[in-house]
Coordinates of C-alpha atoms in Angstrom, one line a residue:
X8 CA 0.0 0.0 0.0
X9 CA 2.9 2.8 1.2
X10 CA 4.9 1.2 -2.4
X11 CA 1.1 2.2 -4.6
X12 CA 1.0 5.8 -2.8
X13 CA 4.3 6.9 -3.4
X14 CA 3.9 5.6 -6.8
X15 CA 0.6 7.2 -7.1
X16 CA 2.0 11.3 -5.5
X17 CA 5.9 10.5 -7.6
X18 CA 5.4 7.7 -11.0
X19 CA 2.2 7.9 -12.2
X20 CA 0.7 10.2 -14.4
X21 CA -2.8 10.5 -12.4
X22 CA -1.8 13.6 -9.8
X23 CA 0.7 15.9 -12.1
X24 CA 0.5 19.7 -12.5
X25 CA -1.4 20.3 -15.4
X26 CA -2.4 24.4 -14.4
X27 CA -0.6 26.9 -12.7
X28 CA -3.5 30.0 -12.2
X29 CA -2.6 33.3 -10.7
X30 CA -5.1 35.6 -8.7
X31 CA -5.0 39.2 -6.7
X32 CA -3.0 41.0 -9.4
X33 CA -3.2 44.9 -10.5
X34 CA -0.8 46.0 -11.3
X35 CA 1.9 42.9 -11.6
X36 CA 0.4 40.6 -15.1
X37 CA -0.1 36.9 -14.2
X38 CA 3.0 35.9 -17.0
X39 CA 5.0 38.1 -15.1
X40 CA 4.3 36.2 -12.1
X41 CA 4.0 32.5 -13.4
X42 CA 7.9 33.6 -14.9
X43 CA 9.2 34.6 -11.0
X44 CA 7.2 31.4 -9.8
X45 CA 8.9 28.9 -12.1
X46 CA 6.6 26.4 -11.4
X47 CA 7.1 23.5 -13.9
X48 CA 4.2 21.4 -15.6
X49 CA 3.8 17.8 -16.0
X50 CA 5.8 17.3 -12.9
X51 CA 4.3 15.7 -9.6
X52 CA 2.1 17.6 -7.7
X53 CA 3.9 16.6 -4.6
X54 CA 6.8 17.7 -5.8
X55 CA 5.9 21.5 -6.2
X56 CA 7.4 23.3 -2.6
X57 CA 5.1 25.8 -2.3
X58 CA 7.4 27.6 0.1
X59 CA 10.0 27.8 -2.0
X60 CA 7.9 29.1 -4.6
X61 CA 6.5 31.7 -2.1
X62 CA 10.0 33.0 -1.1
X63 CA 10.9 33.4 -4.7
X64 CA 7.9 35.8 -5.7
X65 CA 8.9 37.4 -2.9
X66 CA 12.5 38.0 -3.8
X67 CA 12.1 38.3 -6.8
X68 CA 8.7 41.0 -7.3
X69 CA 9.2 43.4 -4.7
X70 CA 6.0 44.8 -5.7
X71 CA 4.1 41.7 -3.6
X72 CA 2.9 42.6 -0.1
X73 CA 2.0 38.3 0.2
X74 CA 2.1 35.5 -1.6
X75 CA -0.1 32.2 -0.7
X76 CA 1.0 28.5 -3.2
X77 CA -1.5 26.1 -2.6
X78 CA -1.9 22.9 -4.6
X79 CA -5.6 22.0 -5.6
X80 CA -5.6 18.5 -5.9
X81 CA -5.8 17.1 -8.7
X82 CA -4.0 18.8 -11.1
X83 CA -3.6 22.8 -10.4
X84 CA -1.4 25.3 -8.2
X85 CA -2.7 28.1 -7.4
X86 CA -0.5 31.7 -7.0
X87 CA -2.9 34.1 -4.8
X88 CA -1.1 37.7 -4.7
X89 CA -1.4 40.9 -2.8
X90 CA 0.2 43.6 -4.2
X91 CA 1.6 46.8 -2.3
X92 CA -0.3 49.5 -2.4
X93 CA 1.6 52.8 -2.5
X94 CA 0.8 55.4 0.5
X95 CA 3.2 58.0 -1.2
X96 CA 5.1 58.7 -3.7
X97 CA 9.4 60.1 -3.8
X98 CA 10.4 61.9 -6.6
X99 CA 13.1 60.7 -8.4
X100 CA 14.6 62.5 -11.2
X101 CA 11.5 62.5 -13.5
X102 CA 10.3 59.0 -12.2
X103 CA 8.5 58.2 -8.8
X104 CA 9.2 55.7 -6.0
X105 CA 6.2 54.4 -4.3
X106 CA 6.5 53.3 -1.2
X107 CA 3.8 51.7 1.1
X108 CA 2.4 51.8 4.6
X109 CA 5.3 50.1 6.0
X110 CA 8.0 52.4 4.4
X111 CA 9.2 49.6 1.9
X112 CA 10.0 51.0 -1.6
X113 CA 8.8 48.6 -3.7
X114 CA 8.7 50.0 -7.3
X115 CA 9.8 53.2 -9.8
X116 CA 7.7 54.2 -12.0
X117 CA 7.3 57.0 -15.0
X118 CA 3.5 57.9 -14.2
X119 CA 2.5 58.9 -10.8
X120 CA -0.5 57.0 -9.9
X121 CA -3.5 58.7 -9.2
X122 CA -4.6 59.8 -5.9
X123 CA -1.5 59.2 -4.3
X124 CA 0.4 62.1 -2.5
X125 CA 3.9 63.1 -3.3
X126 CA 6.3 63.7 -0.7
X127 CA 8.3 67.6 -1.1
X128 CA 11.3 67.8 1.1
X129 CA 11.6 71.5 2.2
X130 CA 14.2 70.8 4.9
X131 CA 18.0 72.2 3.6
X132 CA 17.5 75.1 6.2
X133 CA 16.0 73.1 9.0
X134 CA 18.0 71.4 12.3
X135 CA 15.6 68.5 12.0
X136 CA 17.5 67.5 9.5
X137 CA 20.8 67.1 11.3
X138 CA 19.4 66.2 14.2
X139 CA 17.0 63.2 12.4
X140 CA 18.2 63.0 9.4
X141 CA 16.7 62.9 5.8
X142 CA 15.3 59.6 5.6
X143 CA 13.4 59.6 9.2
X144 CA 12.1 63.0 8.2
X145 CA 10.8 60.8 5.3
X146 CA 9.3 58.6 7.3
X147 CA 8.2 61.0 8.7
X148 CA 5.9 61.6 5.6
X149 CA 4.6 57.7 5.6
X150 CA 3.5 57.5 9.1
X151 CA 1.5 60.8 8.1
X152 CA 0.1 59.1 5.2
X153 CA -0.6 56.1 7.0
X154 CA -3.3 57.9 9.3
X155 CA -4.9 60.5 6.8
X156 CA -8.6 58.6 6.5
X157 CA -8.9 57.1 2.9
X158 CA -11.3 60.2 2.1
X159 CA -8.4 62.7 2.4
X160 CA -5.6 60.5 1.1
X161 CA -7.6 60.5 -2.1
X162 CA -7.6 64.2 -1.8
X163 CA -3.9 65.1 -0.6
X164 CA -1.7 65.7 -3.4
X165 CA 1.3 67.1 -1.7
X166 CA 3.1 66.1 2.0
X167 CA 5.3 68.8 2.1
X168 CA 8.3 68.4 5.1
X169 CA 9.8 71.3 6.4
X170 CA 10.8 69.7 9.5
X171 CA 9.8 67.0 12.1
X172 CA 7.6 69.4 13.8
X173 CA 6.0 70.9 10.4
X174 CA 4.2 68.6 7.9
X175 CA 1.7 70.3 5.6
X176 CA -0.8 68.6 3.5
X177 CA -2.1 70.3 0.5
X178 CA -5.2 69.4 -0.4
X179 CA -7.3 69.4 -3.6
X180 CA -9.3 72.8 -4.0
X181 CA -6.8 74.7 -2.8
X182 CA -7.2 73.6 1.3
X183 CA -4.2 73.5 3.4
X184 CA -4.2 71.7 6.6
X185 CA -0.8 72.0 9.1
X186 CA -0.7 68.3 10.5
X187 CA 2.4 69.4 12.6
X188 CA 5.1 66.7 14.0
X189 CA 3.3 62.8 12.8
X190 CA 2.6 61.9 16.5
X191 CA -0.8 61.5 17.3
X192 CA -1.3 60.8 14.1
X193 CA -5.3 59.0 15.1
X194 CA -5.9 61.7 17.1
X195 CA -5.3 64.5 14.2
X196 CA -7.3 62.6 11.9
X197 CA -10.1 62.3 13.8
X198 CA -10.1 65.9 14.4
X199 CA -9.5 66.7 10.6
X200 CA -12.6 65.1 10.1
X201 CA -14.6 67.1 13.1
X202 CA -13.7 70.9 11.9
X203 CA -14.0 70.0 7.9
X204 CA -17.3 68.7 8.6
X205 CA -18.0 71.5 10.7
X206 CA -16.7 74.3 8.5
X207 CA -17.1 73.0 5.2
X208 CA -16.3 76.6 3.0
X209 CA -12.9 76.7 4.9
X210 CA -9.6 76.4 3.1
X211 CA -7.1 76.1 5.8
X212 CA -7.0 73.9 8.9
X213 CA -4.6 73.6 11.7
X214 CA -4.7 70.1 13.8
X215 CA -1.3 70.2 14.9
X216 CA -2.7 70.4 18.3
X217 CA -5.6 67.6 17.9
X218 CA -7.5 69.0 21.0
X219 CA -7.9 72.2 19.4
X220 CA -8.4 72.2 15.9
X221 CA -8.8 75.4 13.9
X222 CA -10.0 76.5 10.5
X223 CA -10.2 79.5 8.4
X224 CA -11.0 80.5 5.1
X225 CA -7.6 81.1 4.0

């Protein structure tokens, strides 16, 4: 019986991969990821190492957030994918570097996607920048980013960085909000939301001190 199974899983022709399908793309094109995956047909289904296959997708698209291998008995392997999904963009040279909730730069491209904010360093005359350096005050930007609700991300199309205590959003329509420092970053949100719902012809808002948010109309 244990000689008939291993024959059955290895020799015979009965459980061999005859499909490899890919899911959960966007941007990535399934060929692009059945190439990384390398995932050979007419082989034994217990053969394919899913893990392995996993950690190479990985490696080798940096553009995949996770990656789940999973054979479907009897005769498929299936590649589910989720992409990154850019929080903001870096400008570099006339190309973009999006980079996601986590800070991980995962792709350069020529056309900014849309909706997403760019990030506009401002800091040459600032002491944030020797005391924290460039790429925190960068960060600095993503952990901004990462707490704006998904309303305002959609409308923020500039995080502008003129030091750690001074992040400025600008908004579509011409609004301006001062976030401040990116602590409190829930807090600030939540207030954004407050004083644009309660002044809704304003153009400038300050929540830099959550507890006391402000707007005008300039």
């Amino acid at each position: 019986l244990g000689g008939f199974s291993a024959w059955a899983l290895y020799g015979s022709n009965w459980l061999r991969v005859e499909r490899v399908t890919v899911s959960g793309t966007d941007v990535l094109g399934a060929d692009e990821v059945l190439d990384a995956a390398r995932i050979s047909e007419d082989v034994p289904m217990a053969t394919v190492d899913t893990d392995a296959v996993e950690a190479r997708l990985a490696a080798e698209l940096p553009r995949i957030d996770s990656v789940d291998v999973d054979r479907v008995w009897p005769h498929r392997v299936e590649v589910t994918v989720t992409e990154r999904r850019p929080a903001v963009l870096l400008r570099k040279g006339e190309s973009f570097v999006e980079v996601d909730d986590g800070g991980v730069r995962f792709a350069t491209v020529r056309t900014p996607p849309a909706k997403v904010p760019i990030v506009e360093m401002q800091v040459a005359d600032s002491p944030s920048l020797d005391r924290f350096g460039r790429q925190r005050l960068r960060e600095s930007a993503v952990r901004v980013a990462g707490a704006l609700s998904e309303s305002v991300r959609r409308d923020t199309r500039t995080i502008l960085v003129r030091s750690y205590d001074s992040v400025t959003l600008e908004l579509t329509g011409g609004r301006t909000v001062l976030w401040g420092s990116a602590e409190r970053g829930a807090a600030k949100s939540k207030a954004l939301a407050a004083v644009m719902k309660a002044e809704r012809d304003a153009r400038y808002f300050d929540v830099s001190v959550p507890s006391a948010p402000a707007a005008s109309p300039s």
